[in-house]
Structures are given as structure tokens and as C-alpha cells.
Short mmCIF file of C-alpha atoms in Angstrom, two decimals:
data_model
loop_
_atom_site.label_atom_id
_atom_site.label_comp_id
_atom_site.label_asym_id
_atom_site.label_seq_id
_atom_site.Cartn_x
_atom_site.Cartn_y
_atom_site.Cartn_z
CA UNK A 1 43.71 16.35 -18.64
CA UNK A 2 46.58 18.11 -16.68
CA UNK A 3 49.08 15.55 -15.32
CA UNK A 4 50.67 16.47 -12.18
CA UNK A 5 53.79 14.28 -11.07
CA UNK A 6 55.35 13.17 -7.69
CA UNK A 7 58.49 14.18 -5.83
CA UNK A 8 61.50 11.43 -5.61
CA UNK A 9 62.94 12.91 -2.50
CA UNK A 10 65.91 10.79 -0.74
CA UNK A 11 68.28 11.31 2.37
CA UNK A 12 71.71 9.60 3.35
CA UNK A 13 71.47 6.12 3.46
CA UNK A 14 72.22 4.30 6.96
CA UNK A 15 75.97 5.01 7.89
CA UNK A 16 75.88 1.16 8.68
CA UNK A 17 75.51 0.37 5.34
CA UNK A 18 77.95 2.19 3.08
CA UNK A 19 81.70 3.24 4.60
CA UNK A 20 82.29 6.08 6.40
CA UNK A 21 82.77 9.59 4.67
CA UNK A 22 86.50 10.14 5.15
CA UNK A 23 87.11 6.32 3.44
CA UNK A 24 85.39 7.66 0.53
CA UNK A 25 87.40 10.95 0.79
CA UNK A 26 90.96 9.09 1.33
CA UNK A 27 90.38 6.90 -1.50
CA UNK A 28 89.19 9.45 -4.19
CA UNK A 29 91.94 11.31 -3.55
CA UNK A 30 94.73 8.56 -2.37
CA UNK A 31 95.30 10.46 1.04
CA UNK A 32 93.86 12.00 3.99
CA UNK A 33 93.23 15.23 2.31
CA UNK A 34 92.93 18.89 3.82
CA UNK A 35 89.16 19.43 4.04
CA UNK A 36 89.99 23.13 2.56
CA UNK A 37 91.62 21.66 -0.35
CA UNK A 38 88.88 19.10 -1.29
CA UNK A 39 86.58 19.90 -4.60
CA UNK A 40 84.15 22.52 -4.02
CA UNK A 41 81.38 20.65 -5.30
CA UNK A 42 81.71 17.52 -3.27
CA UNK A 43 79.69 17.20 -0.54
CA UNK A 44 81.47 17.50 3.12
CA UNK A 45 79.75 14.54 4.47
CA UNK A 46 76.50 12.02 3.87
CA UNK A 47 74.22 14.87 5.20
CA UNK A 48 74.97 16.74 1.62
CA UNK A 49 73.52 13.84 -0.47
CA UNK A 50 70.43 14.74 0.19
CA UNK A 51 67.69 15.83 -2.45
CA UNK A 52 65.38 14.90 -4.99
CA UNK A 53 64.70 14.01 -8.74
CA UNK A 54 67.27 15.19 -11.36
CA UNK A 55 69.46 15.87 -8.53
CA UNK A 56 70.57 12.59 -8.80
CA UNK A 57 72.68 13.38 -11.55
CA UNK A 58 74.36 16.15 -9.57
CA UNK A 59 74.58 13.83 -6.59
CA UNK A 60 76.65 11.43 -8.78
CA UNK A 61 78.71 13.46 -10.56
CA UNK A 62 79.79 16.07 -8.41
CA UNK A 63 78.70 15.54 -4.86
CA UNK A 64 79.93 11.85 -3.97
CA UNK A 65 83.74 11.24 -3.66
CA UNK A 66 85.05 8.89 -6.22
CA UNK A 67 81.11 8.25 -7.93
CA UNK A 68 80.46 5.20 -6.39
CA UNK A 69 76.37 5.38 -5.40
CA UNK A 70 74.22 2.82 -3.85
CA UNK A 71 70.41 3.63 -4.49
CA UNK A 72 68.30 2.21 -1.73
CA UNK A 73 64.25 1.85 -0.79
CA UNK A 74 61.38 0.40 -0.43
CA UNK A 75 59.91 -1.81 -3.31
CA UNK A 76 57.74 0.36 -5.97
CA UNK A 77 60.20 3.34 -4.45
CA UNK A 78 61.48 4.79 -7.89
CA UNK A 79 65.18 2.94 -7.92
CA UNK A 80 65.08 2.02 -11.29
CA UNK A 81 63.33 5.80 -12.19
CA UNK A 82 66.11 7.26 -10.57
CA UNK A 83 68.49 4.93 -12.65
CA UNK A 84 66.79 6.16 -16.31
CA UNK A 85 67.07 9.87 -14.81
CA UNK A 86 71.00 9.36 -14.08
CA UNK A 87 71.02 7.67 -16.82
CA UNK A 88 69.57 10.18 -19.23
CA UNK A 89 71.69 13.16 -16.95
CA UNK A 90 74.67 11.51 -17.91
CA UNK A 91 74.15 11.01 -21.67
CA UNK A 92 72.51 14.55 -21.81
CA UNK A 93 75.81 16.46 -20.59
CA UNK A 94 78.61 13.59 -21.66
CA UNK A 95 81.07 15.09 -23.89
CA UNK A 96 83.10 12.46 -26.55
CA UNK A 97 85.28 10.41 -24.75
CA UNK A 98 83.51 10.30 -21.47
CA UNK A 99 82.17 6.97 -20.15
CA UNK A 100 78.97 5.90 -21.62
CA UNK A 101 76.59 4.85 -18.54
CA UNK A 102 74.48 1.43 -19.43
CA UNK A 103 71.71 0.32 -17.33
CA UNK A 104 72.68 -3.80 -16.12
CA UNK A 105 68.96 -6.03 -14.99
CA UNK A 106 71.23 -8.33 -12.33
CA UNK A 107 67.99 -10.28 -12.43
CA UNK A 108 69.29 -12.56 -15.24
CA UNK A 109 73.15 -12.75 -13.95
CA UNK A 110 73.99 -16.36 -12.18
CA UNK A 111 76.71 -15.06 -10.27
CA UNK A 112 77.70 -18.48 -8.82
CA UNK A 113 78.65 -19.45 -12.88
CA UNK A 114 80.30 -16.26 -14.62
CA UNK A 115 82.21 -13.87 -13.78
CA UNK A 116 80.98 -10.35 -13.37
CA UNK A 117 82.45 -8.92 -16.27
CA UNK A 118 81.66 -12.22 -18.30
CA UNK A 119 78.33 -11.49 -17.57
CA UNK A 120 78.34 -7.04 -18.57
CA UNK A 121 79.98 -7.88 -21.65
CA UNK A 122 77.62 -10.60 -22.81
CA UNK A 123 74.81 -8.02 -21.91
CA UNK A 124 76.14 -5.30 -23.88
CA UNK A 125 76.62 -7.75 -26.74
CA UNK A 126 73.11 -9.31 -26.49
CA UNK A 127 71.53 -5.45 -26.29
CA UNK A 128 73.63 -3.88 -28.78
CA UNK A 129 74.59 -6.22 -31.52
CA UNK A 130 77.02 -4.23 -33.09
CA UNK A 131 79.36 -4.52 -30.26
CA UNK A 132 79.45 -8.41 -30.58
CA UNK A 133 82.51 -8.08 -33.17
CA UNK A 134 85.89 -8.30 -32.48
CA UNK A 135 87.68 -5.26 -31.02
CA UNK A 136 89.92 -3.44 -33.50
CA UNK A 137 93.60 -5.38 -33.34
CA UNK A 138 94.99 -3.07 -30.66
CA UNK A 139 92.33 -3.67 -27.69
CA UNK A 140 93.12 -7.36 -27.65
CA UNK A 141 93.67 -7.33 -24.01
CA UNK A 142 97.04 -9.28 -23.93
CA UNK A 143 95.08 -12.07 -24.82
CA UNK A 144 96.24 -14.37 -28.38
CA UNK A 145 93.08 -13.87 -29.62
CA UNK A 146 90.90 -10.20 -30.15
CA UNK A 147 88.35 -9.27 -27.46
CA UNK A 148 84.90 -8.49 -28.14
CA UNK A 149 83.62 -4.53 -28.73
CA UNK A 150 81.65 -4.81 -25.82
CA UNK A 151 84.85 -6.51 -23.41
CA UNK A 152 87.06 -4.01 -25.11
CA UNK A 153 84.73 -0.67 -23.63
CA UNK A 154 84.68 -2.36 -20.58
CA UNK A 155 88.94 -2.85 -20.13
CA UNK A 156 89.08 0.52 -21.04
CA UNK A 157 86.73 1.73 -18.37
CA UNK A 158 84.59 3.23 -21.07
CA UNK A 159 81.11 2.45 -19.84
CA UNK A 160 79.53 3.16 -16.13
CA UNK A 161 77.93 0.02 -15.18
CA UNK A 162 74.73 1.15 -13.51
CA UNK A 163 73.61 -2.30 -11.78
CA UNK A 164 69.83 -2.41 -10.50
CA UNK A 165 68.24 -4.47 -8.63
CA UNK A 166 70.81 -6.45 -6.55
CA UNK A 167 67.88 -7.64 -4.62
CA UNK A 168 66.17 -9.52 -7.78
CA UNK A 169 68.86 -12.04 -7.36
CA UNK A 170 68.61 -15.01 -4.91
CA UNK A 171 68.96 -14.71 -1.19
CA UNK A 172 72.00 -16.66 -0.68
CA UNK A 173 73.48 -15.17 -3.30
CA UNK A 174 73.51 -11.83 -2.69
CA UNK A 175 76.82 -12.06 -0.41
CA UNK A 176 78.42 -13.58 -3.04
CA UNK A 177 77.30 -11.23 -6.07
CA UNK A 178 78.61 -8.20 -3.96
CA UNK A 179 81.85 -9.59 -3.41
CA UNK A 180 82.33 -10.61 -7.12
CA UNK A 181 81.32 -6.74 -7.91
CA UNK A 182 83.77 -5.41 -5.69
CA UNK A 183 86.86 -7.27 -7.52
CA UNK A 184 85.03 -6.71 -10.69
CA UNK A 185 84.71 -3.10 -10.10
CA UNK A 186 87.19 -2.10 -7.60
CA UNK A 187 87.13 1.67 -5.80
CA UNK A 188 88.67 3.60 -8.49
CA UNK A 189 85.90 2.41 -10.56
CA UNK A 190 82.38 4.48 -10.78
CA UNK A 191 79.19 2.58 -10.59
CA UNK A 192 75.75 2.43 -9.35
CA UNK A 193 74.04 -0.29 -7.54
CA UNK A 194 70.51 -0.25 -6.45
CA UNK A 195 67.97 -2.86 -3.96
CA UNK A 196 65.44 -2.84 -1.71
CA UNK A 197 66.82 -1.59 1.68
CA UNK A 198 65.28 -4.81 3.90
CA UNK A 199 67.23 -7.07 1.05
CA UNK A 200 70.22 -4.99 1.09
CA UNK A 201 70.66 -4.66 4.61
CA UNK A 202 70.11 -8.20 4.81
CA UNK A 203 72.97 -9.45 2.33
CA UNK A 204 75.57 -6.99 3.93
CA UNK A 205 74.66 -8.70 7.47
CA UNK A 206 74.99 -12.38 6.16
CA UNK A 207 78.50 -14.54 6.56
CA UNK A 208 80.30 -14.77 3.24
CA UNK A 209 83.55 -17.40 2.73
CA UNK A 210 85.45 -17.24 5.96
CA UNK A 211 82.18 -15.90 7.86
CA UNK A 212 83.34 -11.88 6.99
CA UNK A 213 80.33 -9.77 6.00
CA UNK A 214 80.38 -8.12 2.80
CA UNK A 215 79.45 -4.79 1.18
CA UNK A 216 80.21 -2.31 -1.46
CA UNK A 217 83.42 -0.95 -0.89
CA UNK A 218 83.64 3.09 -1.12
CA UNK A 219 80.33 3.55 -1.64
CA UNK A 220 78.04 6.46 -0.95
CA UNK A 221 74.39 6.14 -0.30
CA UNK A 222 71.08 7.21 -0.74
CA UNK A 223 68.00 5.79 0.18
CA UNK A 224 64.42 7.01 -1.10
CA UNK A 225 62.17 8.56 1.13
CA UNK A 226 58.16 7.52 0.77
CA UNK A 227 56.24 9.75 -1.13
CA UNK A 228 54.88 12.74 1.13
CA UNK A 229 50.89 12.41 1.89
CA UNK A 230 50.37 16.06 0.77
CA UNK A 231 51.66 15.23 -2.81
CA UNK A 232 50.41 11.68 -2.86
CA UNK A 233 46.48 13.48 -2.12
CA UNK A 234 47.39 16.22 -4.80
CA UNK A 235 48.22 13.80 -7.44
CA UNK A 236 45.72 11.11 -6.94
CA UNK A 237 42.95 14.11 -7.37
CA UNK A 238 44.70 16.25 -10.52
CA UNK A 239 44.73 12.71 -11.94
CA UNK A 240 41.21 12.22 -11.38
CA UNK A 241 40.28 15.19 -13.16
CA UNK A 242 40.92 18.20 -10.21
CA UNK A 243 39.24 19.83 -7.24
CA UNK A 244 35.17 19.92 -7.49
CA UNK A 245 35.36 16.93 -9.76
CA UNK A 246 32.97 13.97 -8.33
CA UNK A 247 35.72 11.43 -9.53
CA UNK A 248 38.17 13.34 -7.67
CA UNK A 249 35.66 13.34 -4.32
CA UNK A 250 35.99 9.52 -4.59
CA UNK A 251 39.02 9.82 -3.39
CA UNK A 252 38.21 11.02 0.15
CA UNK A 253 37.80 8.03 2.03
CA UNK A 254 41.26 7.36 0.79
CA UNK A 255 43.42 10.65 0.89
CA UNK A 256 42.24 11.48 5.02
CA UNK A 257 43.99 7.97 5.93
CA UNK A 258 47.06 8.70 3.45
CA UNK A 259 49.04 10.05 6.63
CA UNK A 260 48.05 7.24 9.12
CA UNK A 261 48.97 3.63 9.61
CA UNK A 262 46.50 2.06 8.04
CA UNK A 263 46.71 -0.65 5.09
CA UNK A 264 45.64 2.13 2.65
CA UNK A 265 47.83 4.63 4.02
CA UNK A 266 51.08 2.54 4.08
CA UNK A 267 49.90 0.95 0.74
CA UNK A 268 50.18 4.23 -1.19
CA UNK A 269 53.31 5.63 -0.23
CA UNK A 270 55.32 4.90 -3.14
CA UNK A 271 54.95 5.94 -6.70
CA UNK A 272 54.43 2.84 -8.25
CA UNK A 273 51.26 2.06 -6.08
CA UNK A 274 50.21 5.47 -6.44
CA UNK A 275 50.59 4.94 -10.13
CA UNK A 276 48.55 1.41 -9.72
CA UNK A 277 45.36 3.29 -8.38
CA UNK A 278 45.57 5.79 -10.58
CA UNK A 279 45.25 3.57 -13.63
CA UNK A 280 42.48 1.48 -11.60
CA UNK A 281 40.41 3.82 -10.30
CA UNK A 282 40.77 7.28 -11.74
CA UNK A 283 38.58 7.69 -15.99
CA UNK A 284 40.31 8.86 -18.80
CA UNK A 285 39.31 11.45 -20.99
CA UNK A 286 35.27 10.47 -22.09
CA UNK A 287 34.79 7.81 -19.42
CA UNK A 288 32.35 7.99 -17.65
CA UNK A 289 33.05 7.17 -13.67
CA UNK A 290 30.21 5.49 -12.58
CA UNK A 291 31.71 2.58 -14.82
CA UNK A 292 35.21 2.48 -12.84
CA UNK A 293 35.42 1.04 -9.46
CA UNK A 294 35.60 3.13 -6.23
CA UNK A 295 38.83 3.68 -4.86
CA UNK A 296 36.96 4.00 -1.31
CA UNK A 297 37.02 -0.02 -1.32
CA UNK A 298 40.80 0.10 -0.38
CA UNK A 299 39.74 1.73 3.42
CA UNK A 300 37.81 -1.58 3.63
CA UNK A 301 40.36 -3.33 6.47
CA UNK A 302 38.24 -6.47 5.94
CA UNK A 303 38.88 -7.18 2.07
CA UNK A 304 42.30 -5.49 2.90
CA UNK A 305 43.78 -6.11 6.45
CA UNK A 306 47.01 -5.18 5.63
CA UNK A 307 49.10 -2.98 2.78
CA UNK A 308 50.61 -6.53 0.93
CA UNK A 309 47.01 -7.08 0.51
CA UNK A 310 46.01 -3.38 -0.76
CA UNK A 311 49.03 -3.63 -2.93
CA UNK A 312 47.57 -7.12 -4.10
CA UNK A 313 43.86 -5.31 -5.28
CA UNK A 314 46.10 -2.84 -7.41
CA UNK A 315 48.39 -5.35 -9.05
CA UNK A 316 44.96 -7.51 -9.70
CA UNK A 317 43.41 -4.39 -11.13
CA UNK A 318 46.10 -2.93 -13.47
CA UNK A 319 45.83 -5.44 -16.47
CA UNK A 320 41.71 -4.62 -16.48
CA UNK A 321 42.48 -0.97 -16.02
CA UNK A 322 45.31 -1.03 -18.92
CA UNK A 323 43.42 -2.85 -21.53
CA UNK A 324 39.71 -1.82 -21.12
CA UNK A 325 38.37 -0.14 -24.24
CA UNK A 326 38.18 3.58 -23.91
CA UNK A 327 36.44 6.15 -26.34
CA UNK A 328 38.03 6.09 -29.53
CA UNK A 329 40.59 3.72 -28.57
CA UNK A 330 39.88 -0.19 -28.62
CA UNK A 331 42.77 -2.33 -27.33
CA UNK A 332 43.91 -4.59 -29.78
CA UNK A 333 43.61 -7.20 -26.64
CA UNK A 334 42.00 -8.21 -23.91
CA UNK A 335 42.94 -8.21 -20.69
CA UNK A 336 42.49 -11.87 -19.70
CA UNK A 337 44.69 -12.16 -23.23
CA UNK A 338 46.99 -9.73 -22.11
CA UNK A 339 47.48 -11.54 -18.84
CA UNK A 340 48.02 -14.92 -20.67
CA UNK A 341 50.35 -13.43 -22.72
CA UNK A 342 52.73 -12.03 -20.00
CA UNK A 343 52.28 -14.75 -17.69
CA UNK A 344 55.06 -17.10 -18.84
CA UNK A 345 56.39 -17.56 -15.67
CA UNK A 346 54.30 -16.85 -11.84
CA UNK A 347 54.17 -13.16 -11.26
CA UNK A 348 56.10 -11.85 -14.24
CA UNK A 349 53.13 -9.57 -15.20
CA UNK A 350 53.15 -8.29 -12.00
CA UNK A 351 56.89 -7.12 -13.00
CA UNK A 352 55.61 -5.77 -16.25
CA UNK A 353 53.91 -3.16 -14.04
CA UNK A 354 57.00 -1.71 -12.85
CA UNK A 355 58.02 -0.88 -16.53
CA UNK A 356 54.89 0.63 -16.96
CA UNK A 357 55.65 3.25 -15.22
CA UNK A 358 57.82 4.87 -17.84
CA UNK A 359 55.01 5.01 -20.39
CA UNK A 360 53.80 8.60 -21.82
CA UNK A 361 51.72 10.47 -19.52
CA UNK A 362 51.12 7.46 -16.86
CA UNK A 363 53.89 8.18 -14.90
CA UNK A 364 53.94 9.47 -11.27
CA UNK A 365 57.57 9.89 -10.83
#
């Protein structure tokens, strides 16, 4: 079955939330610099960040002033995609010597207890063993004792901390999290932070020690765009096996409200709900799809008054959808065991769904 895959377009992110382009300009370059003189490939203001997929990688590298990005939008948006596609930019062109970019979870960081940096290097020592061990004798860091591998690539600025998820992390801590980056990670220091816009905005507006607000200092931004209706239609109905298909006809009901307001329409406009229904309603190869359910339920504004509770029906759905037995392929689980299994705390399976994204073929970004 031909896969077909959507777009992660972005624009500028809100001017009110990153600083203004000629802050980022004077402190790449340590002055007010002549616009003529500036590198050709950076952009000349926020209106040049804008673009899609594996420009990201471009956008970092060459386009932003001093590589500091913030990666906003909506949840199920494609942050974390767009992290594994920098991510895999970067360690695709990086030469020996260059920065090695690592991908941080802030989820599991208690930023009122450690330190920032505390915190990266016991990451990169819990996810990469090897760089547990002492430092060689040099990179002892003025301390009396040697530092760790992993604190030793960090002094020496040898890793790009890509942080996602700022927004995983409590409320009333978010204030205080961005202000320990920015002394952890000061301006001459690249990095990438994503969240949810609504969260982000949020901890940039709230009082922080002496009531100032706080946000990432000499940062650019971008902020991902909801998936167009056009592509969201086109993908939903390649998935379901192409035009003249009757599983693909299913999908009427749905794809003529994908450009209005309604639950269904607002529910499906990111990729990771768009990769929900997929797996819920569209066969796979052999299945027959009279057995599925019919995606024309979700236009029901009854069962589903509003997109949290569309959203709901696709989260319910995926486990079912995952671990049903297809021909010539029988789970080794089912999916009331599967759910047991990754239910160890309320709604982590829900969270699983989000990685699931990345798995071969199932995809939509």
C-alpha cells in the first residue's frame, strides 16, 4: 500500500515571545552590525524562518543568528518530529569535532532540586553508559577531583542540548526552569527548546523571583502551523487504500468538515491525530473493512461535542487498532494486555502514542 506523508509547515513565532531580530543580530555578532556585512545565509528578519520539514535543519544552522531556536505548537503538532529531523540533519552533515546534538525529555528534570547541567549530564550518563567514567585527567574542570565524560562534553560545549517539551514540566515551574536554562545555557550557547504555544506563552507571562517575567534569552522562533485540510483529506484516503476505494469513501463524512469548525475538523489538524485515525479506522493489507469501525462516527457532535472529545475516541481506539491480529501477523498481546502493561501511571499510554509515531511506515509526518 502506497504511504503518502504530511507537510510540517511553520511560520515566525509571535514577536512577543522570543526577542526582537536585531538582539539576536547584536549578540551573534557582539555589535550592531552593518546589515550588508551580515552572513549571507542568515535570515534578515523572523519573516525568513519560515518553511517546512527538513528545513529545519537549514533554519538552525544557517538562517537564525547565534542558533538559538524555540519550536512552538499545538499538542500532537510534530515538535518532537521536528526535533529527530534536526536531530538527524545535524548528525548527517557534522564533521569531527563539531558539537554532537542530544535530544533532553525535561519531563523527568525537577528543576526546583538540580541544577540544569546536573541534570544533562546525569542524562547523558544514564543513556549512554560509557560516558559515566571519569574524564581523561586534563578535563577535570578545576575541580580536585575528575569530572564525568558526560560533564566533561558538556564544559567543553561539545554537545547541543536539544530540550523538548518544556511544557511536560509543572505549571509553576516553568518560570523557574527557563530561568535556570538561561544561566545554564547563556546566549553564546546553541540550543533548542520546544512546548506547546498556550503553555509557553503562559510561563513567559507568569511573575518569577522579584515579579520579572521570564523567557529564553536570544532566541528565535518558530511555531508549527496545523496541517492543511487539502493534505490532511489526501492522506487520510492514500492511507485507506486510494481514490475509488470503498474504505477510502468512508472517509467522506469526515474530509468535507476537515476545513470547518467543527469537533472533527479541529480534531484532525495535527499529525498525530491524523495518525490516530488512520491506525483506527483505515485496514491494512488483507483486512477486510467491514470489520473496522467507520470513521463517519467522529461527525457525530452528540458522542463528540467537541475536538478534546474526538481526540479522546482516537486515543481510546489506538491500543485496539495497534494490537488487533491482522493476516499473517498475530500480536504477541492483547490489547487490554497491552494497555495494562503501559498503564503504570494515569495516561502514560496515552503518551506512548506520541512515540508511535516514529514507527516504520505509520508515520504521517
Amino acid at each position: 500500500m502506497t504511504r503518502t506523508r504530511c507537510r510540517f509547515p511553520w511560520r515566525p513565532a509571535c514577536a512577543s515571545l522570543v526577542d526582537p531580530w536585531h538582539l539576536l543580530v547584536r549578540t551573534a555578532t557582539g555589535a550592531v552590525a552593518d546589515r550588508t556585512r551580515l552572513p549571507p545565509a542568515w535570515a534578515r528578519g523572523p519573516e525568513g524562518l519560515a518553511g517546512s520539514d527538513a528545513e529545519v535543519v537549514e533554519v538552525f544552522t544557517d538562517r537564525v543568528p547565534g542558533r538559538r531556536l524555540l519550536i512552538l505548537g499545538e499538542p500532537g503538532a510534530g515538535k518532537t518530529m521536528m526535533l529527530l529531523r534536526l536531530l538527524l540533519g545535524l548528525i548527517r552533515t557534522r564533521q569531527p569535532g563539531i558539537p554532537v546534538p542530544v535530544i533532553f525529555p525535561l519531563a523527568s528534570w525537577d528543576c526546583d532540586h538540580q541544577e540544569l547541567s546536573a541534570w544533562l549530564a546525569d542524562r547523558l550518563a544514564t543513556d549512554y553508559p560509557g560516558l559515566a567514567g571519569p574524564a581523561p585527567a586534563p578535563a577535570t574542570n578545576g575541580r580536585s577531583r575528575p569530572t564525568s565524560r558526560a560533564r566533561a562534553l558538556l564544559d567543553q560545549h561539545l554537545v547541543i542540548p536539544l530540550l523538548d517539551g518544556i511544557d511536560e514540566l509543572p505549571p509553576h515551574t516553568r518560570p523557574v526552569a527557563l530561568d535556570a536554562v538561561n544561566r545554564a545555557l547563556p546566549p553564546a550557547t546553541p540550543l533548542v527548546l520546544t512546548s506547546c504555544t498556550a503553555e509557553y506563552r503562559a510561563a513567559v507571562s507568569a511573575p518569577a523571583g522579584a515579579g520579572v517575567p521570564v523567557r529564553l534569552t536570544a532566541v528565535a522562533g518558530i511555531e508549527l502551523e496545523a496541517v492543511d485540510p487539502g493534505e490532511a483529506a489526501a492522506y487520510l484516503r492514500r492511507d485507506a487504500g486510494g481514490e475509488g476505494t470503498s474504505s477510502a469513501e468512508c472517509w467522506q463524512p469526515v474530509l468535507r468538515l476537515l476545513p470547518t469548525g467543527t469537533p472533527v475538523g479541529r480534531a484532525l489538524a495535527t499529525p498525530l491525530t491524523l495518525f490516530l485515525a488512520r491506525t483506527v479506522y483505515n485496514p491494512r493489507p488483507g483486512e477486510r473493512p467491514t470489520t473496522l469501525p467507520d470513521p463517519a462516527e467522529l461527525c457525530d457532535t452528540t458522542r463528540f461535542p467537541t475536538a478534546a472529545a474526538v481526540r479522546d475516541r482516537l486515543f481510546d481506539g489506538f491500543l485496539p487498532a495497534v494490537y488487533r491480529p491482522l493476516p499473517g501477523h498475530h500480536p504477541r498481546w492483547t490489547s487490554h494486555q497491552a494497555r495494562r502493561a503501559l498503564t503504570f501511571r494515569p495516561g502514560t499510554w496515552r503518551t506512548t502514542c506520541t512515540a508511535a509515531r516514529t514507527s516504520p511506515g505509520g508515520s504521517c509526518g
